[in-house]
mmCIF file with all atom_site columns, C-alpha atoms in Angstrom:
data_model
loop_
_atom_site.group_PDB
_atom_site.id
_atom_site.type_symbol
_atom_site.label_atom_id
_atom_site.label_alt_id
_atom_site.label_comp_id
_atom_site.label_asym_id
_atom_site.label_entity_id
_atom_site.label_seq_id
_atom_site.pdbx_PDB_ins_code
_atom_site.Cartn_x
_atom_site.Cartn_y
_atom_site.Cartn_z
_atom_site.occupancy
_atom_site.B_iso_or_equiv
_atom_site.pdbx_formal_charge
_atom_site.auth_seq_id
_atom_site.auth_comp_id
_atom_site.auth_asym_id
_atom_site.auth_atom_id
_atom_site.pdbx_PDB_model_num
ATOM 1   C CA . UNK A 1 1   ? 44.095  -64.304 -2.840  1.00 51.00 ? 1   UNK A CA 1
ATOM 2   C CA . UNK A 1 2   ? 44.909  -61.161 -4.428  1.00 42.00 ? 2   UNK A CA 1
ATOM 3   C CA . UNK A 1 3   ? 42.626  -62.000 -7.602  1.00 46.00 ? 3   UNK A CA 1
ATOM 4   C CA . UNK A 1 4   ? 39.420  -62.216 -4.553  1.00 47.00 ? 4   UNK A CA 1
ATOM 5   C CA . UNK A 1 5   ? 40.615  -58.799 -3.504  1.00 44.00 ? 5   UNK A CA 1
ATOM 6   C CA . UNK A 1 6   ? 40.522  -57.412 -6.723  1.00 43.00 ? 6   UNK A CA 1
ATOM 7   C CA . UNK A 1 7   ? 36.890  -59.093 -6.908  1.00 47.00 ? 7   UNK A CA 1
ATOM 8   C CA . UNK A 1 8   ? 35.670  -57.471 -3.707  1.00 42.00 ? 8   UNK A CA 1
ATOM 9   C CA . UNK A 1 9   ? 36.689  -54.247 -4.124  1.00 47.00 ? 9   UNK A CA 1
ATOM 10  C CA . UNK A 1 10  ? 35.212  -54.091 -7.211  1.00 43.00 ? 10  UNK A CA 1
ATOM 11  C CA . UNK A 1 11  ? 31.630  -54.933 -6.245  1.00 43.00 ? 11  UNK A CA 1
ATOM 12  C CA . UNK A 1 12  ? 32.294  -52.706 -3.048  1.00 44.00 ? 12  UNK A CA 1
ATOM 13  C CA . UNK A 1 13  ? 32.952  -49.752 -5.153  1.00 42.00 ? 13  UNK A CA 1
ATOM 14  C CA . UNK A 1 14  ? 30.088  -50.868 -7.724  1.00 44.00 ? 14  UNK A CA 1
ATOM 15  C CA . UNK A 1 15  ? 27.314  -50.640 -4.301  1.00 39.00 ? 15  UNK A CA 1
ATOM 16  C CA . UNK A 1 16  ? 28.880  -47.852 -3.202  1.00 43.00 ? 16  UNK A CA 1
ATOM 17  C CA . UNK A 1 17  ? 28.545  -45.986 -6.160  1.00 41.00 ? 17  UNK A CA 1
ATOM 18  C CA . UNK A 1 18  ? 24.561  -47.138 -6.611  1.00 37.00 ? 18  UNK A CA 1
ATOM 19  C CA . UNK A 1 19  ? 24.088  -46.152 -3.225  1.00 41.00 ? 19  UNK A CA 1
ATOM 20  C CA . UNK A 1 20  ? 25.398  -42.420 -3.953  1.00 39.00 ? 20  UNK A CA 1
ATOM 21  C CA . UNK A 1 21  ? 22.979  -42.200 -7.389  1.00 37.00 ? 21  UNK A CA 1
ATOM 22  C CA . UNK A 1 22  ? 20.196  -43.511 -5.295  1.00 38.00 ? 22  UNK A CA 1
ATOM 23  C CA . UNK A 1 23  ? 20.423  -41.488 -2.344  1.00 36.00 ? 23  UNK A CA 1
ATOM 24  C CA . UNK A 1 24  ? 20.627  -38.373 -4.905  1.00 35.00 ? 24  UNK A CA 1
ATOM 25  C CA . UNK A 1 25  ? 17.983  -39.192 -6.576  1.00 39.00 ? 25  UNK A CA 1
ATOM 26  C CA . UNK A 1 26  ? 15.836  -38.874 -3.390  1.00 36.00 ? 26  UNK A CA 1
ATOM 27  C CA . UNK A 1 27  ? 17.570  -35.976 -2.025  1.00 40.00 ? 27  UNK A CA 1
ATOM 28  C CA . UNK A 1 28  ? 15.248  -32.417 -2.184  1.00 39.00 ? 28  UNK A CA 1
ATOM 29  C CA . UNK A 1 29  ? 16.946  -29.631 -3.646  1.00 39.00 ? 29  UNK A CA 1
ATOM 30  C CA . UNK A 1 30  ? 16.596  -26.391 -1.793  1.00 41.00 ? 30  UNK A CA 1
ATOM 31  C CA . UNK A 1 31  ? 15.015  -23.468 -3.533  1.00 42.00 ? 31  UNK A CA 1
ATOM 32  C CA . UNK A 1 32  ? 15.299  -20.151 -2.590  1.00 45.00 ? 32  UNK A CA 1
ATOM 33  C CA . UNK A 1 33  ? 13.035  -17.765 -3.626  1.00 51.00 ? 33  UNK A CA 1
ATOM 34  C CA . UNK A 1 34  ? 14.501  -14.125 -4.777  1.00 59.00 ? 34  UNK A CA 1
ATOM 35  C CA . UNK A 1 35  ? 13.106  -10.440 -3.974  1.00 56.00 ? 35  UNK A CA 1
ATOM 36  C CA . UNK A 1 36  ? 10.826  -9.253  -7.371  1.00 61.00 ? 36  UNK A CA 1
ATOM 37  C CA . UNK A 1 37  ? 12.586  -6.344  -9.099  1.00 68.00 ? 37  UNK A CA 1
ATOM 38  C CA . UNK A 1 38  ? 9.780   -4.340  -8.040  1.00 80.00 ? 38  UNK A CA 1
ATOM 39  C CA . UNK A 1 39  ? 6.745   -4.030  -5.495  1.00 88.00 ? 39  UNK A CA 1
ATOM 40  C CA . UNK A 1 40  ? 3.650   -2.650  -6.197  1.00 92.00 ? 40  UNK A CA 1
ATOM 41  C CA . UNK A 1 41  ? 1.060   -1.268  -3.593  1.00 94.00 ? 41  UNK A CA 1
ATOM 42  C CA . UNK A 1 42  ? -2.391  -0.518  -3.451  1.00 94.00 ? 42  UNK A CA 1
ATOM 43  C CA . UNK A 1 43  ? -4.505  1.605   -0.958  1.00 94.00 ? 43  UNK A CA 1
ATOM 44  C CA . UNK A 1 44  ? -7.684  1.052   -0.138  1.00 91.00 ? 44  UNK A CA 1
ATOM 45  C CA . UNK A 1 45  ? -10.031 3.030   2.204   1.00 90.00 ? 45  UNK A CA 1
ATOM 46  C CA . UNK A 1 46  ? -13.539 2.426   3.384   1.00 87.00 ? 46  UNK A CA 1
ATOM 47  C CA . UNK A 1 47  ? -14.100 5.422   5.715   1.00 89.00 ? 47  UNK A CA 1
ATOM 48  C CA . UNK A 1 48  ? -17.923 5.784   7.459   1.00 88.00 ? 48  UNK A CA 1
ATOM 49  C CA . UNK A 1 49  ? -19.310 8.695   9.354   1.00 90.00 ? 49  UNK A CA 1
ATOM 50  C CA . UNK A 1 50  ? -21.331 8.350   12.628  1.00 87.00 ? 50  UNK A CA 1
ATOM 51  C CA . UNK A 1 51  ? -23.388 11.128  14.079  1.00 83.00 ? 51  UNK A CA 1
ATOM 52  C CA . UNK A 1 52  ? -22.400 9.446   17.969  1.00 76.00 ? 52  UNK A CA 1
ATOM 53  C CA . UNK A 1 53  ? -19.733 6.321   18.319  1.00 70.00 ? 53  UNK A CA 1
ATOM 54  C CA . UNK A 1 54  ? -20.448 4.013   20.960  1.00 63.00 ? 54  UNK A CA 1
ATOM 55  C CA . UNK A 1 55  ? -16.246 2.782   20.593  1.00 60.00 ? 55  UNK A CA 1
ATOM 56  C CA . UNK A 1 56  ? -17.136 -0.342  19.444  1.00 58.00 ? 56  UNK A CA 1
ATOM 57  C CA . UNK A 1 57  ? -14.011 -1.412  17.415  1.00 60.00 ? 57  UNK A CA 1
ATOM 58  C CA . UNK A 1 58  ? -15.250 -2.275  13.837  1.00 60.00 ? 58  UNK A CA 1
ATOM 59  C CA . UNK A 1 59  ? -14.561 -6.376  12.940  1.00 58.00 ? 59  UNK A CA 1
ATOM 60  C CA . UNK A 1 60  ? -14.300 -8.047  8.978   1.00 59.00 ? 60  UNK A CA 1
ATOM 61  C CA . UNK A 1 61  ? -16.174 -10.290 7.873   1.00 54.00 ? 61  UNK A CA 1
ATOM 62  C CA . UNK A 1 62  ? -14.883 -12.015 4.707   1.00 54.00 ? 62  UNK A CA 1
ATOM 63  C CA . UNK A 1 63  ? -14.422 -8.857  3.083   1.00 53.00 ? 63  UNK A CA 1
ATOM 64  C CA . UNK A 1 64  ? -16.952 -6.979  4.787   1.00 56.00 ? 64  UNK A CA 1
ATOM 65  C CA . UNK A 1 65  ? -16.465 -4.494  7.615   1.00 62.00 ? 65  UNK A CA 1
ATOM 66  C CA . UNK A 1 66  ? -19.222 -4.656  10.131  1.00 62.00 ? 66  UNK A CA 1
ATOM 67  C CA . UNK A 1 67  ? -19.780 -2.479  13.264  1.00 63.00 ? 67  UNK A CA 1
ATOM 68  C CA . UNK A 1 68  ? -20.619 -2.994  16.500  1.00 60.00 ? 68  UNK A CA 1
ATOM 69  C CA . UNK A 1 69  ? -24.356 -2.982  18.211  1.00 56.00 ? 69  UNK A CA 1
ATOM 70  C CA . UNK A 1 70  ? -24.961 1.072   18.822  1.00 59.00 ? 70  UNK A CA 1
ATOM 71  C CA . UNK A 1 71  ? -23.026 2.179   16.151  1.00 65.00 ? 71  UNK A CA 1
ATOM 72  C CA . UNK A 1 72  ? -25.128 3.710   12.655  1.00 73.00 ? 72  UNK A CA 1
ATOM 73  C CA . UNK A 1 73  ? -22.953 5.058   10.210  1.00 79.00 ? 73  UNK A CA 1
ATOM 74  C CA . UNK A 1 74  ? -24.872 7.791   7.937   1.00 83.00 ? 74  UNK A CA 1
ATOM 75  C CA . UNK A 1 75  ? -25.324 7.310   4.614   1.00 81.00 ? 75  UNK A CA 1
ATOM 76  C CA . UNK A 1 76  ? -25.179 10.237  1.970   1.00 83.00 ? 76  UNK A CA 1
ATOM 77  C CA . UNK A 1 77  ? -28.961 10.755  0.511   1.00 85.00 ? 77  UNK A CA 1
ATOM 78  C CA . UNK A 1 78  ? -30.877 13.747  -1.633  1.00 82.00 ? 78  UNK A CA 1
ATOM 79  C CA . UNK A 1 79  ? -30.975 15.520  2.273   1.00 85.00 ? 79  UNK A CA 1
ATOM 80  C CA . UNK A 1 80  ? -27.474 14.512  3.844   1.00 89.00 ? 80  UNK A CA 1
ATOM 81  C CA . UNK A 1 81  ? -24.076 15.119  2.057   1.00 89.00 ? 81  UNK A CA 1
ATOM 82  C CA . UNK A 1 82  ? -21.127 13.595  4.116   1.00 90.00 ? 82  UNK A CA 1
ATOM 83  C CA . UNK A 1 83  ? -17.496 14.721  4.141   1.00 88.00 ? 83  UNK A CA 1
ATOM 84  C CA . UNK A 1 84  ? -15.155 12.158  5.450   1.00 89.00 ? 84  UNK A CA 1
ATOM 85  C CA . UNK A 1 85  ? -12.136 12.880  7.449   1.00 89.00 ? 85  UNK A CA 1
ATOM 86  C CA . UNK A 1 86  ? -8.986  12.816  5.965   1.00 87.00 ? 86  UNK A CA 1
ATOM 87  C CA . UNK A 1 87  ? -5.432  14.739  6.071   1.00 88.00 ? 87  UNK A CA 1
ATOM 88  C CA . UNK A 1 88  ? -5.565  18.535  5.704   1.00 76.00 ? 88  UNK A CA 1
ATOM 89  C CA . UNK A 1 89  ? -4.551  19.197  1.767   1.00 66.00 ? 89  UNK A CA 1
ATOM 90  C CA . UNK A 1 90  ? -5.945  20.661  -0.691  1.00 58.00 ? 90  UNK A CA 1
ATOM 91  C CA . UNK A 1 91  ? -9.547  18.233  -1.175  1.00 59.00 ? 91  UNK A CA 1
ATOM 92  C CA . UNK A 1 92  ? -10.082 15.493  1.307   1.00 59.00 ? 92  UNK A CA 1
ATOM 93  C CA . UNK A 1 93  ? -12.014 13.389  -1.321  1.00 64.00 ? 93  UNK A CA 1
ATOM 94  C CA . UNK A 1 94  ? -8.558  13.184  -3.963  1.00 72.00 ? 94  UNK A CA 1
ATOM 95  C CA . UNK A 1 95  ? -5.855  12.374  -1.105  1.00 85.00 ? 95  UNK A CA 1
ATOM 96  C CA . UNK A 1 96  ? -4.034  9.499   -2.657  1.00 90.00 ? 96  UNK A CA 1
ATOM 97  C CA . UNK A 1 97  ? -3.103  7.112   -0.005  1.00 93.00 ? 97  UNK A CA 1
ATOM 98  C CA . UNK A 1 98  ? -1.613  4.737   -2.546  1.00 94.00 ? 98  UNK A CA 1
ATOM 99  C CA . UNK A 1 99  ? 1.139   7.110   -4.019  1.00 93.00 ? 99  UNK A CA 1
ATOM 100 C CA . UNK A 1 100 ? 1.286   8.339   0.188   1.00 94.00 ? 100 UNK A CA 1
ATOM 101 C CA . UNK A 1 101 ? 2.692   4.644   1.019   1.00 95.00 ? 101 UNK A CA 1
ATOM 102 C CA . UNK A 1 102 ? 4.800   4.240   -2.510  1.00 94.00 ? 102 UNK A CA 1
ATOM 103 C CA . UNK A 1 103 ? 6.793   7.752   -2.058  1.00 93.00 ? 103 UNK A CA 1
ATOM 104 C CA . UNK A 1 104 ? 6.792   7.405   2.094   1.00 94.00 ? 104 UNK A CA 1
ATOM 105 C CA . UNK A 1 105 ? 10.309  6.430   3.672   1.00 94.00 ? 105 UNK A CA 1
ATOM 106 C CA . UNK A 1 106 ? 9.269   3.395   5.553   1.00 94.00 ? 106 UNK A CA 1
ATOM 107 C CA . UNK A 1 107 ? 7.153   1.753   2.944   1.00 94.00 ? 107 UNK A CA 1
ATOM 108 C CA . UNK A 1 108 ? 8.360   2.468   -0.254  1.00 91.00 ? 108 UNK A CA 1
ATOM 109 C CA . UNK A 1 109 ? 11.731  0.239   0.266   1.00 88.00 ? 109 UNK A CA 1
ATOM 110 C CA . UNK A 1 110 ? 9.726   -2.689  1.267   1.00 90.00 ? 110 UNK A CA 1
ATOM 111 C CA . UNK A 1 111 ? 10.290  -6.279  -0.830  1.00 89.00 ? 111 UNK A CA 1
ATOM 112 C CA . UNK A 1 112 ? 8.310   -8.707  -1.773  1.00 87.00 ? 112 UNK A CA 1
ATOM 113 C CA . UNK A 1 113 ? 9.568   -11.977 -2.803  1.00 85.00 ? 113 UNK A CA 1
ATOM 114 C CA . UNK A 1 114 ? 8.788   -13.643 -6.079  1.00 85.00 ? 114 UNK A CA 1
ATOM 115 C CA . UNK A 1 115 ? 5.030   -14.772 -5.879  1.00 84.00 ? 115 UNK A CA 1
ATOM 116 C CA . UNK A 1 116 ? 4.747   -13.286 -2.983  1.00 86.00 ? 116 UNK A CA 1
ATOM 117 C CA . UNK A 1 117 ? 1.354   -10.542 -1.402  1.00 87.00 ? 117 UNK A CA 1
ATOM 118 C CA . UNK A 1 118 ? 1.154   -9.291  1.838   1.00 89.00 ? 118 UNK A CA 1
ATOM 119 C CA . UNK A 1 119 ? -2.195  -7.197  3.080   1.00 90.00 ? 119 UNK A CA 1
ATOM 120 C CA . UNK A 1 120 ? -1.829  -4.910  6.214   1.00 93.00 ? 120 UNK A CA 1
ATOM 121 C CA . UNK A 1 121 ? -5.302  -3.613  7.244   1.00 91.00 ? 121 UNK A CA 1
ATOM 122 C CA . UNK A 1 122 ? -5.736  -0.701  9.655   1.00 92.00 ? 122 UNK A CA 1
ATOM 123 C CA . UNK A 1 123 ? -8.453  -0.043  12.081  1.00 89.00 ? 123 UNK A CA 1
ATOM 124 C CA . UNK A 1 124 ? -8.786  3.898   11.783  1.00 91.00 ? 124 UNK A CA 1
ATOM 125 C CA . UNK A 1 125 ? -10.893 6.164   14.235  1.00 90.00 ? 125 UNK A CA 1
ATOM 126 C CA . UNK A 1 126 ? -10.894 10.356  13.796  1.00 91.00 ? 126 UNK A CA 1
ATOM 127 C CA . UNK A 1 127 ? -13.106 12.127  16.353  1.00 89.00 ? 127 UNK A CA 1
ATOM 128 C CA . UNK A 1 128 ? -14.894 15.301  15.965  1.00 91.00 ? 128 UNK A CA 1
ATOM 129 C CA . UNK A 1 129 ? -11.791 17.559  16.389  1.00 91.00 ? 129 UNK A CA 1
ATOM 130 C CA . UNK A 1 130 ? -9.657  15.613  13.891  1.00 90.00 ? 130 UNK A CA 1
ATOM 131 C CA . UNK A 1 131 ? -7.579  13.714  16.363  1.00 91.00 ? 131 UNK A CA 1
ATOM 132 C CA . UNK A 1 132 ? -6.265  10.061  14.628  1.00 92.00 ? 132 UNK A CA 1
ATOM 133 C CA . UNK A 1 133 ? -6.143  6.798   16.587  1.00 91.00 ? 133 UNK A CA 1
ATOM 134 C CA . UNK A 1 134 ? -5.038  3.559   15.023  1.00 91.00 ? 134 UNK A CA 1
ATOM 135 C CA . UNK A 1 135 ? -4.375  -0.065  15.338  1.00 89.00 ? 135 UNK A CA 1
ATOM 136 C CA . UNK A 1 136 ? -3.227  -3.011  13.109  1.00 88.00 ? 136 UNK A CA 1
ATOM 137 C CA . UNK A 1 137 ? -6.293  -5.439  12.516  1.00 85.00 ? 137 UNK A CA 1
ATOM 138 C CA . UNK A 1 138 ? -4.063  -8.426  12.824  1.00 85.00 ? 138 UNK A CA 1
ATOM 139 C CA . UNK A 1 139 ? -2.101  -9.853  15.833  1.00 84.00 ? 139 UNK A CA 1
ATOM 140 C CA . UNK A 1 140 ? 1.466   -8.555  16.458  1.00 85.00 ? 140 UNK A CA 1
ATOM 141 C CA . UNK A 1 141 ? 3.919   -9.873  18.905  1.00 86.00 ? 141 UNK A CA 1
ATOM 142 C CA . UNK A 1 142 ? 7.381   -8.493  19.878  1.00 83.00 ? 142 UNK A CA 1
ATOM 143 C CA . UNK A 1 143 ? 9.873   -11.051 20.266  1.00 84.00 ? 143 UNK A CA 1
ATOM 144 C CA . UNK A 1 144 ? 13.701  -9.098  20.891  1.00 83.00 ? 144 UNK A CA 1
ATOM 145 C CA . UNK A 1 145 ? 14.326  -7.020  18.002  1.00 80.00 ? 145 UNK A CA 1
ATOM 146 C CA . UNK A 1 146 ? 11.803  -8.773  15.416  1.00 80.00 ? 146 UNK A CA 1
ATOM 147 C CA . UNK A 1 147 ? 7.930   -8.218  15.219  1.00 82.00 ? 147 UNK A CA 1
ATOM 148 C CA . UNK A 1 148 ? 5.907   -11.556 14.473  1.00 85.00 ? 148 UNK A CA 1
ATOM 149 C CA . UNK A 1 149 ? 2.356   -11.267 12.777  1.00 86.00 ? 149 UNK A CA 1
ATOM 150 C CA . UNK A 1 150 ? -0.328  -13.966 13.358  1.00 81.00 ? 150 UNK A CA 1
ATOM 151 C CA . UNK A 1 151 ? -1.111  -15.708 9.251   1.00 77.00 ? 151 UNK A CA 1
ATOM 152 C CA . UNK A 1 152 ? -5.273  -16.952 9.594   1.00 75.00 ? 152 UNK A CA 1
ATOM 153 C CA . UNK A 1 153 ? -4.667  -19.375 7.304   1.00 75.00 ? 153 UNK A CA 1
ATOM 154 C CA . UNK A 1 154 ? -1.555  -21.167 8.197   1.00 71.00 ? 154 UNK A CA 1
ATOM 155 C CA . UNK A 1 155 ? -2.271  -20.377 12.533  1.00 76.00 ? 155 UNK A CA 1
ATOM 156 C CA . UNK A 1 156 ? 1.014   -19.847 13.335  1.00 75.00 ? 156 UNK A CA 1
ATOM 157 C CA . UNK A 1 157 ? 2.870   -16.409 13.980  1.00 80.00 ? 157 UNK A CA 1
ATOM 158 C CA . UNK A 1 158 ? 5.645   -15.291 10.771  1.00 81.00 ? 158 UNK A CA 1
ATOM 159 C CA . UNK A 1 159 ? 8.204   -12.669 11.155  1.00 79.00 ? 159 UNK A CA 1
ATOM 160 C CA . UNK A 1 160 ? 7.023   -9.599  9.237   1.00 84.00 ? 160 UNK A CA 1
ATOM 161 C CA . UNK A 1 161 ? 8.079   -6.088  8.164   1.00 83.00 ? 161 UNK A CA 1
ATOM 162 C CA . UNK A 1 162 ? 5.256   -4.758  5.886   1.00 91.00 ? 162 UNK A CA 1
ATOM 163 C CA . UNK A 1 163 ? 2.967   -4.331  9.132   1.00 92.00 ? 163 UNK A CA 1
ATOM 164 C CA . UNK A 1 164 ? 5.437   -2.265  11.064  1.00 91.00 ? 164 UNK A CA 1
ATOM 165 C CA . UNK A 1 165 ? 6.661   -0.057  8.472   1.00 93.00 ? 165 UNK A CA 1
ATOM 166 C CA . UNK A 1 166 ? 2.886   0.871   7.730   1.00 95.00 ? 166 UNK A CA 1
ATOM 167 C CA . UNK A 1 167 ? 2.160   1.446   10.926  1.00 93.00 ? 167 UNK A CA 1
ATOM 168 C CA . UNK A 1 168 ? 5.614   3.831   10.857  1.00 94.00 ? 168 UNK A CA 1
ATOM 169 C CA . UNK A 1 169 ? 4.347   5.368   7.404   1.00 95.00 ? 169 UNK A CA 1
ATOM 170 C CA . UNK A 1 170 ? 0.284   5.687   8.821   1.00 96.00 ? 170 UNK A CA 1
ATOM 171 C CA . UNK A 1 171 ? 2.023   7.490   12.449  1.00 95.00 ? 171 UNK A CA 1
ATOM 172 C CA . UNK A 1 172 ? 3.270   10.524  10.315  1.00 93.00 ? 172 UNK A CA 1
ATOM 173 C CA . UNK A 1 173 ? 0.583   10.566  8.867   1.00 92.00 ? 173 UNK A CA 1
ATOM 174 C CA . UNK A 1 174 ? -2.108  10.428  11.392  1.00 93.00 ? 174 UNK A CA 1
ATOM 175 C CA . UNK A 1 175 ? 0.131   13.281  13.569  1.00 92.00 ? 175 UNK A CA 1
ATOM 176 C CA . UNK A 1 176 ? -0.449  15.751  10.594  1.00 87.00 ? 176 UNK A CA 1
ATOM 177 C CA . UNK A 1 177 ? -3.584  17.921  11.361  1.00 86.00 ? 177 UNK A CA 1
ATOM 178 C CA . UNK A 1 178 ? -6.635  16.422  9.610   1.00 91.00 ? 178 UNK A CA 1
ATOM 179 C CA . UNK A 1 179 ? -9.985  17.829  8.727   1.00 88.00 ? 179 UNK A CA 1
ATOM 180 C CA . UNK A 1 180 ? -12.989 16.170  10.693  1.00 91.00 ? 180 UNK A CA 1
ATOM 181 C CA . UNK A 1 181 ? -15.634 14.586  9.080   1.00 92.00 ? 181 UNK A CA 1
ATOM 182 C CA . UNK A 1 182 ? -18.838 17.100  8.051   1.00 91.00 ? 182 UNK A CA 1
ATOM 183 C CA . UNK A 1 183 ? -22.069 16.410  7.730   1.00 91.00 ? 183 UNK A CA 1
ATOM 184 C CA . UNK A 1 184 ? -24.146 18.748  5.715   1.00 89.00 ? 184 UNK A CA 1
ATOM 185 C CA . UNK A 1 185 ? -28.252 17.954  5.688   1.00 87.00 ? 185 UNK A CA 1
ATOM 186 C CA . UNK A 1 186 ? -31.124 20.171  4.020   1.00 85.00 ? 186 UNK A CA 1
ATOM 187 C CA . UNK A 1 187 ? -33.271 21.726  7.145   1.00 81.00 ? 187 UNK A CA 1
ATOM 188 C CA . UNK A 1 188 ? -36.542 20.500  7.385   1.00 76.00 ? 188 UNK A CA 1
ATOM 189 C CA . UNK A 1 189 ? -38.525 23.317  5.527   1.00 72.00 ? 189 UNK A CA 1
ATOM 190 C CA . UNK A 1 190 ? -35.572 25.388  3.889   1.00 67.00 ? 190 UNK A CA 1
ATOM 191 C CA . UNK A 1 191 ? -36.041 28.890  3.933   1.00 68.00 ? 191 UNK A CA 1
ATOM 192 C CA . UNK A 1 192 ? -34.820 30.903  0.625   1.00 67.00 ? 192 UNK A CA 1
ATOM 193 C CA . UNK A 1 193 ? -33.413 33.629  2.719   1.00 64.00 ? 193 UNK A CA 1
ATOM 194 C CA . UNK A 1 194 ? -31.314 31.668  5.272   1.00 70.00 ? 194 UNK A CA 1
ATOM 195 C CA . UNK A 1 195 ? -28.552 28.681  5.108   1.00 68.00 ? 195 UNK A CA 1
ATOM 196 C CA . UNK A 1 196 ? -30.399 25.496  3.740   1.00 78.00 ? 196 UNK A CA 1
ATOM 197 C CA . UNK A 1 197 ? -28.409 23.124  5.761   1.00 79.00 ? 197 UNK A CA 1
ATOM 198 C CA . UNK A 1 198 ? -27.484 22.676  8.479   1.00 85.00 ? 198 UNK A CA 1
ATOM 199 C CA . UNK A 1 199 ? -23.616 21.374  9.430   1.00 88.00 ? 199 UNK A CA 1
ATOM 200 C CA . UNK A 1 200 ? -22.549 19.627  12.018  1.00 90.00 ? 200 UNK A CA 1
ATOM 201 C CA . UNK A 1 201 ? -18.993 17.501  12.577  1.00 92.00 ? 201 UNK A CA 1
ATOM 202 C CA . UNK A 1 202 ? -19.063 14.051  13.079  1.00 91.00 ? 202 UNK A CA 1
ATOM 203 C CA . UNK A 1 203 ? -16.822 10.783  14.014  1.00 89.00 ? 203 UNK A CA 1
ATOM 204 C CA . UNK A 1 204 ? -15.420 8.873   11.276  1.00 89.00 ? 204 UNK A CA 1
ATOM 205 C CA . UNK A 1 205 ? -14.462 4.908   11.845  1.00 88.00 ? 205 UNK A CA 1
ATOM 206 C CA . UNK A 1 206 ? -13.004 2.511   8.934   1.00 87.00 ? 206 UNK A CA 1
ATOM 207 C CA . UNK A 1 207 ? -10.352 0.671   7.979   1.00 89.00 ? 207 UNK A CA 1
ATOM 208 C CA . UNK A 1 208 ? -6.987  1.201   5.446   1.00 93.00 ? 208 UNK A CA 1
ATOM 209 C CA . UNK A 1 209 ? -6.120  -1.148  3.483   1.00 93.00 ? 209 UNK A CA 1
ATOM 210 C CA . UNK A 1 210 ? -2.569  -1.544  2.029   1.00 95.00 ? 210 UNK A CA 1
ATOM 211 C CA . UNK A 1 211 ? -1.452  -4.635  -0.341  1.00 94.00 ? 211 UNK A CA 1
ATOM 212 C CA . UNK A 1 212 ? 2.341   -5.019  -1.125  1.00 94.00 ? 212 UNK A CA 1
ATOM 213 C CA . UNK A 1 213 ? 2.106   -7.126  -4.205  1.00 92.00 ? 213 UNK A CA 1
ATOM 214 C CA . UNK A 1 214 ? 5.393   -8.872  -6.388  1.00 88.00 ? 214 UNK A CA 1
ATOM 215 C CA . UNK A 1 215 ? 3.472   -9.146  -9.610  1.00 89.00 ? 215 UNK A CA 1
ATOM 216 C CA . UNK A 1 216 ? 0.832   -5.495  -10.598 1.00 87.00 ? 216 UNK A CA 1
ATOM 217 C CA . UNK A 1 217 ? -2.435  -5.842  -9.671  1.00 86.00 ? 217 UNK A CA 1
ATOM 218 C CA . UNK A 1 218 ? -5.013  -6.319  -12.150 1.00 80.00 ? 218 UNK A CA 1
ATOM 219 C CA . UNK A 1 219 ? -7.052  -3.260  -12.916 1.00 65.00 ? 219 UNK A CA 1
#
């Protein structure tokens, strides 16, 4: 009797011991994936000028930015020279936006994970006097104290911090006094003795675009 036990325990540990190597064989491993050592951003801006703005809210397209019916922005030509709106420094044209959100105290701690690229687009609008309004091109909801932004691709809502913090960085920004947009054309028969052109101020409507990025971007 105590030769079958012997027996039975034996084959009882030898199953039990297939079943563990089986059952970890088959088991996923969790990964976890770690913050890069560094983040790199990237500003982009495509700013147009309208002579009149008929507040239709500009929509992309792939990666085109189209306007609404009404709306003609002006394009520079051997008559018209156009002077975008931007913050009130030194030269509109060489404000850096990308060193702006790298050195700014809401963006530049932001992570990104290994692997990992998150694009935050802006929808900006300056009137004739300067004044900046904004909004975030993508869908944010508030749920308690985290804000979830809607991902095209996967159709489902993720938790996010790269949108708010821009929008936190783009708000100091936009409350600083900026110069409007000028528009400079050459008269219709120029006289030597007078101003050439005439100058008028006009509405300026584009969008920001900021990419956090793990890994540099390539030039």
């Amino acid at each position: 009797m105590f030769k079958y036990k012997i027996c039975f325990a034996f084959f009882l540990f030898a199953f039990s011991s297939f079943a563990q190597t089986d059952t970890a064989q088959h088991r996923g491993t969790i990964k976890v994936s770690l913050y890069s050592d560094s983040t790199y951003v990237k500003a982009i801006v495509e700013f147009h000028v309208f002579n009149s703005f008929a507040g239709h809210r500009p929509f992309v397209y792939g990666n085109f930015l189209l306007w609404g019916p009404g709306d003609m922005a002006i394009g520079e030509s051997n008559r018209t020279k156009i002077i975008v709106a931007g913050p009130n420094v030194d030269s509109v044209e060489t404000f850096n936006y990308t060193s702006y959100f790298e050195s700014n105290e809401f963006t530049k701690g932001i992570k990104m994970r290994k692997g990992e690229r998150e694009t935050v687009r802006l929808n900006v609008f300056v009137n004739k006097k300067g004044k900046v309004r904004f909004d975030d091109a993508s869908p944010i909801e508030k749920k308690g104290d985290l804000y979830l932004v809607y991902d095209d691709k996967k159709k489902e809502y993720k938790i996010d911090v790269a949108h708010k913090k821009t929008q936190k960085a783009f708000e100091k920004l936009a409350s600083q006094k900026w110069k409007p947009a000028l528009i400079q054309e050459l008269k219709t028969h120029p006289s030597k003795r007078k101003n050439k052109y005439k100058i008028s101020k006009g509405f300026t409507l584009g969008q920001l675009i900021v990419i956090y990025s793990s890994t540099p971007f390539e030039e």
